[in-house]
């Protein structure tokens, strides 16, 4: 129903056994060319892109839930309008990304079925609860900050439809990050002691899960080497994590919050901030479905899908009617009118 480009027959003509196609593909990757939907591509390249883009799309959709929880509780009209706009942006990001993934030959319905059945992953970060208003600002500052760090290099990813979708997403993420920082700064500079404590508590809870967002360490990341070779990934998990820590330490000083890591020290030789050990057992537990909010998040997405069934049915009925030849449409219209007037 939603599919934009399911005709992958041209791209699939020839296979890995055709060395000419593989050589041309490799040369284009080496030259930094974009690969487009109808170009020939190795099956594993297609599979890897589908995995990453659909996970990314799912993350945007599930990512609406923790903040959506606060729309009705926002403290002022201004903050409510900003939050509403941000959550709508996330829905838009999910839609661009599902559309980009569809160009690789999988329908949105198939991708959503994988999410709803628990077969597909989404970012670990959205399995943590939003306990106070300060969590909303902290998600903007740290979660969106980490997302931008990860996503700007994807604007140069080798697959054209994904790279182009990321350009607009990154611009919007940048607004998201700033609004979060601004909200926290307002509480830290003009707020009460209780508000400052609330901000510090939120930062304490979100810091470590944000460092996990970048994925496992490079030497334990099974997909990194091939992803880098194909130009899907441009910068490694550990490098991005380090860049994020370096930026966040400076921003935390401006905000006046501390980061919950006693091992955080400036390393003059490396010209980077050293940081403490990440609890990877917690990360894998959350990724494996056993985080604080995994069940709640998935149940909310499944409910939204089921509640929207009538909209999909109505849209399909409308599309069928539009596709019917004109006389049949006229007749159908008359039948509808006689039903109403009977
Ligand atoms: N959470 O070999 P690795 C947002 C999985 S949306 C869950 O390093 P790869 C926002 C990984 O999938 C943010 N799973 O993998 C939205 C793999 O498992 P599979 C979402 C994770 O692909 C709303 C396994 O661990 N951003 O910011 O080379 C409101 C081994 O990992 C995570 C994206 O999706 C994780 N954190 O690298 C606010 C960006 N990390 O698939 C904000 C696009 C790893 O083999 N994605 N895993 O079963 C990427 O850049 C890459 O896919 C990753 C992982 C860096 C995430």
XYZ file of C-alpha atoms and ligand atoms in Angstrom:
398
model
C 0.000 0.000 0.000
C 2.717 2.499 0.942
C 5.467 1.112 -1.214
C 7.355 3.621 -3.359
C 9.730 1.461 -5.304
C 9.377 -2.266 -4.990
C 10.658 -2.889 -8.510
C 14.101 -4.155 -7.692
C 14.255 -6.497 -10.669
C 16.824 -4.379 -12.526
C 18.969 -4.100 -9.421
C 18.772 -7.826 -8.828
C 19.680 -8.843 -12.379
C 23.055 -10.494 -12.175
C 24.300 -11.816 -8.879
C 27.422 -12.006 -6.838
C 28.570 -14.597 -9.377
C 28.770 -11.762 -11.915
C 32.248 -10.362 -11.211
C 31.782 -7.427 -13.597
C 28.867 -6.026 -11.612
C 30.649 -6.592 -8.320
C 33.801 -4.862 -9.635
C 31.811 -1.864 -10.864
C 29.983 -1.638 -7.535
C 33.267 -1.775 -5.572
C 34.793 0.888 -7.812
C 31.834 3.194 -7.257
C 32.063 2.721 -3.494
C 35.811 3.452 -3.626
C 35.162 6.572 -5.707
C 32.624 7.803 -3.134
C 29.677 7.629 -5.603
C 26.138 7.251 -4.342
C 24.441 3.907 -5.004
C 20.819 4.436 -6.044
C 17.738 2.208 -5.640
C 17.765 0.743 -9.135
C 21.531 0.184 -9.296
C 22.928 -3.295 -8.956
C 24.111 -3.977 -5.421
C 25.332 -7.102 -3.591
C 22.579 -8.875 -1.656
C 24.411 -8.402 1.653
C 24.750 -4.648 1.072
C 20.979 -4.454 0.530
C 20.355 -6.589 3.638
C 22.651 -4.487 5.829
C 21.035 -1.253 4.688
C 17.560 -2.646 5.263
C 18.569 -3.721 8.764
C 20.094 -0.380 9.702
C 17.536 1.916 8.060
C 14.533 0.000 9.368
C 16.034 -0.084 12.891
C 16.618 3.627 12.593
C 13.010 4.221 11.455
C 11.677 2.095 14.326
C 13.816 4.138 16.746
C 12.215 7.355 15.559
C 8.726 5.898 16.001
C 9.371 4.345 19.415
C 11.332 7.501 20.339
C 8.106 9.499 20.268
C 6.784 7.599 23.292
C 9.015 8.753 26.181
C 8.575 12.428 25.266
C 4.947 12.065 24.160
C 4.252 11.119 27.795
C 5.027 14.756 28.743
C 3.048 16.662 26.101
C 0.004 17.010 28.340
C 2.212 17.832 31.345
C 4.494 20.479 29.833
C 4.860 23.406 32.276
C 4.064 26.259 29.834
C 2.285 26.759 26.520
C 5.627 27.588 24.871
C 7.273 24.344 26.063
C 4.197 22.357 25.052
C 4.256 23.813 21.503
C 7.988 23.077 21.191
C 7.549 19.514 22.437
C 4.605 18.878 20.131
C 6.645 20.092 17.152
C 9.582 17.911 18.174
C 7.494 14.756 18.536
C 5.870 15.452 15.150
C 9.348 15.820 13.658
C 10.273 12.355 14.978
C 7.220 10.883 13.226
C 8.360 12.603 10.027
C 11.874 11.177 10.423
C 10.401 7.701 10.788
C 8.399 8.213 7.597
C 11.391 9.427 5.530
C 13.377 6.456 6.772
C 10.669 3.866 6.101
C 10.378 5.358 2.599
C 14.160 5.083 2.115
C 14.102 1.452 3.306
C 11.187 0.645 0.976
C 13.374 1.532 -2.015
C 15.374 -1.573 -1.098
C 12.399 -3.839 -1.672
C 10.710 -4.354 1.682
C 7.269 -2.928 2.393
C 6.531 -0.758 5.407
C 3.996 -3.326 6.566
C 6.715 -5.995 6.600
C 9.071 -3.768 8.573
C 6.390 -2.875 11.094
C 5.410 -6.532 11.467
C 9.054 -7.247 12.385
C 8.976 -4.476 14.994
C 5.649 -5.540 16.469
C 6.656 -9.182 16.762
C 9.897 -8.241 18.549
C 12.109 -9.467 15.677
C 13.432 -5.999 14.795
C 15.605 -3.824 17.000
C 15.251 -0.151 17.871
C 17.584 2.076 19.859
C 18.225 0.887 23.409
C 17.829 4.447 24.715
C 14.044 4.491 24.381
C 13.619 1.705 26.893
C 14.300 4.055 29.797
C 11.501 5.944 31.585
C 10.919 9.717 31.583
C 10.322 10.362 35.281
C 10.325 14.170 35.410
C 10.014 17.231 33.177
C 13.817 17.543 33.253
C 14.001 14.218 31.390
C 12.468 15.947 28.367
C 15.206 18.582 28.296
C 17.865 15.948 28.943
C 16.615 13.798 26.067
C 16.911 16.867 23.824
C 20.379 17.775 25.050
C 21.984 14.345 25.416
C 19.908 11.837 23.396
C 19.446 14.121 20.398
C 23.038 15.301 20.870
C 24.238 11.692 20.602
C 21.891 11.103 17.673
C 23.335 14.069 15.749
C 26.884 12.906 16.413
C 25.966 9.505 14.949
C 23.778 10.781 12.126
C 25.762 13.617 10.539
C 28.246 11.117 9.034
C 25.281 9.141 7.623
C 24.522 12.166 5.371
C 27.609 10.903 3.482
C 26.489 7.262 3.513
C 26.955 5.440 0.198
C 23.236 4.734 -0.320
C 21.663 7.843 -1.869
C 18.085 7.626 -0.521
C 19.345 7.127 3.072
C 21.962 9.885 2.801
C 19.437 12.386 1.428
C 16.843 11.558 4.101
C 19.490 12.191 6.762
C 20.184 15.767 5.649
C 16.795 17.076 6.707
C 16.699 14.812 9.760
C 20.004 16.226 11.012
C 18.823 19.821 10.603
C 15.742 19.061 12.673
C 17.765 17.116 15.258
C 19.924 20.163 15.711
C 16.842 22.193 16.703
C 15.835 19.353 19.041
C 19.190 19.403 20.769
C 19.132 23.178 21.246
C 15.604 23.240 22.645
C 16.623 20.593 25.197
C 19.701 22.537 26.235
C 17.666 25.752 26.449
C 15.027 24.097 28.630
C 17.680 22.788 31.041
C 19.558 26.097 31.074
C 16.347 27.918 32.013
C 15.888 25.611 34.998
C 19.556 25.718 36.014
C 19.895 29.513 35.802
C 16.457 30.824 36.706
C 14.942 27.885 38.553
C 14.609 26.824 42.175
C 16.976 24.496 44.038
C 14.422 21.711 43.503
C 14.469 22.309 39.731
C 18.270 22.241 39.655
C 18.223 18.960 41.569
C 15.652 17.581 39.128
C 17.967 18.430 36.195
C 20.967 16.832 37.872
C 18.954 13.691 38.654
C 17.847 13.416 35.000
C 21.422 13.866 33.743
C 22.625 11.201 36.196
C 20.075 8.708 34.856
C 20.515 9.414 31.103
C 24.293 9.818 30.827
C 25.362 6.171 30.689
C 22.485 4.948 28.473
C 23.425 7.768 26.048
C 26.997 6.477 25.819
C 25.539 3.051 24.975
C 23.545 4.493 22.055
C 26.656 4.393 19.847
C 26.709 0.597 20.004
C 29.256 -1.897 21.358
C 33.000 -1.150 21.390
C 34.607 -1.394 17.942
C 36.374 -4.668 18.760
C 32.999 -6.220 19.713
C 30.944 -4.771 16.870
C 30.228 -7.536 14.346
C 28.834 -5.221 11.645
C 31.365 -2.389 11.750
C 34.137 -3.615 9.445
C 31.818 -4.419 6.541
C 29.658 -1.338 7.171
C 32.767 0.864 6.947
C 34.004 -0.932 3.823
C 30.675 -0.233 2.116
C 30.590 3.398 3.223
C 27.378 2.849 5.177
C 29.240 3.708 8.354
C 31.766 6.517 8.042
C 32.959 6.829 11.642
C 33.327 4.008 14.170
C 31.190 3.478 17.295
C 34.075 4.307 19.671
C 35.201 7.391 17.759
C 31.683 8.824 17.771
C 31.279 8.041 21.477
C 34.514 9.900 22.232
C 33.461 12.924 20.173
C 30.167 12.978 22.055
C 31.871 12.841 25.475
C 34.289 15.635 24.475
C 31.409 17.889 23.399
C 29.129 17.041 26.346
C 31.748 17.794 29.025
C 32.065 21.381 27.799
C 28.289 21.814 27.531
C 27.759 20.364 31.030
C 30.078 23.063 32.423
C 27.989 25.786 30.754
C 24.830 24.241 32.186
C 26.321 23.852 35.644
C 25.622 20.120 35.977
C 28.093 17.362 36.766
C 28.388 14.176 34.749
C 28.067 10.992 36.840
C 31.502 9.554 36.112
C 34.353 9.791 38.644
C 36.804 8.632 35.963
C 36.125 11.563 33.658
C 39.542 13.256 33.199
C 41.146 15.369 30.511
C 43.932 13.387 28.866
C 46.546 15.856 27.648
C 48.382 13.248 25.571
C 45.256 12.101 23.731
C 43.645 15.553 23.691
C 40.389 13.854 24.695
C 38.389 13.222 27.853
C 38.955 9.775 29.373
C 35.801 8.215 30.748
C 34.859 5.248 32.934
C 33.807 1.729 31.994
C 30.397 1.316 30.377
C 28.147 -1.408 31.756
C 27.812 -3.501 28.595
C 25.849 -6.188 30.445
C 23.101 -3.606 30.976
C 23.248 -2.618 27.302
C 22.816 -6.206 26.052
C 20.048 -6.816 28.552
C 18.126 -3.796 27.222
C 18.837 -4.702 23.575
C 17.691 -8.244 24.365
C 14.242 -6.975 25.394
C 14.680 -6.817 29.167
C 15.135 -3.104 29.858
C 12.982 -0.988 32.205
C 10.361 -0.113 29.540
C 10.774 -2.594 26.639
C 7.419 -4.274 27.161
C 5.563 -1.008 27.651
C 7.106 0.563 24.508
C 6.330 -2.386 22.265
C 2.800 -2.718 23.637
C 2.166 0.992 22.910
C 3.342 0.604 19.287
C 1.230 -2.522 18.752
C -1.816 -0.775 20.214
C -1.289 2.252 17.941
C -1.057 -0.097 14.927
C -4.253 -1.940 15.891
C -6.112 1.292 16.659
C -5.173 2.601 13.214
C -6.559 -0.412 11.321
C -9.735 1.448 10.291
C -7.682 4.295 8.782
C -5.641 1.869 6.673
C -8.818 0.085 5.554
C -10.489 3.385 4.611
C -7.382 4.530 2.701
C -7.265 1.223 0.808
C -10.959 1.440 -0.071
C -10.441 5.005 -1.324
C -7.370 3.970 -3.364
C -9.296 1.048 -4.915
C -12.071 3.392 -5.896
C -9.640 5.900 -7.450
C -8.059 3.103 -9.481
C -11.373 1.789 -10.814
C -12.190 2.819 -14.426
C -14.344 5.975 -14.731
C -17.742 4.284 -15.523
C -17.324 1.921 -12.585
C -16.454 4.921 -10.411
C -19.596 6.753 -11.534
C -21.711 3.688 -10.857
C -20.076 3.218 -7.487
C -20.756 6.876 -6.649
C -24.425 6.464 -7.564
C -24.666 3.356 -5.411
C -23.146 5.283 -2.521
C -25.658 8.123 -2.999
C -28.645 5.746 -3.177
C -27.371 4.069 0.004
C -27.335 7.430 1.759
C -30.723 8.570 0.464
C -32.467 5.188 0.879
N 20.351 -0.001 20.502
O 27.792 -4.296 15.054
P 27.083 -3.128 15.669
C 17.003 9.171 17.688
C 22.871 -3.565 17.846
S 16.849 7.713 16.871
C 19.897 -1.190 20.029
O 27.926 -2.012 16.134
P 25.983 -1.485 13.548
C 15.850 9.857 18.264
C 23.097 -3.550 16.352
O 21.914 -3.258 15.661
C 18.448 6.964 17.128
N 20.683 -2.050 19.312
O 25.944 -2.625 14.652
C 14.546 9.511 17.943
C 23.603 -4.950 16.125
O 22.548 -5.879 16.140
P 21.983 -6.565 14.748
C 18.644 5.782 16.301
C 21.948 -1.636 19.055
O 24.718 -1.497 12.807
C 13.480 10.103 18.591
C 24.410 -5.240 17.377
O 23.936 -4.345 18.364
N 19.804 5.956 15.482
O 18.077 9.543 17.834
O 27.264 -1.547 12.775
C 13.708 11.068 19.604
C 25.889 -5.020 17.168
O 26.188 -3.640 16.888
C 22.447 -0.401 19.501
C 20.134 5.060 14.518
O 19.484 4.068 14.346
C 21.601 0.430 20.258
N 21.984 1.611 20.754
O 26.056 -0.132 14.425
C 15.000 11.427 19.891
C 21.338 5.423 13.682
N 23.730 -0.306 19.097
O 21.337 -5.469 13.969
C 16.083 10.843 19.237
C 21.612 4.456 12.565
C 24.016 -1.420 18.427
O 23.189 -7.121 14.043
N 22.269 3.253 13.033
N 22.954 -2.241 18.417
O 21.004 -7.590 15.215
C 23.614 3.162 13.229
O 24.361 4.123 13.100
C 24.173 1.806 13.574
O 23.229 0.823 13.220
C 24.562 1.655 15.083
C 25.012 0.203 15.316
C 25.720 2.585 15.412
C 23.371 1.951 15.987
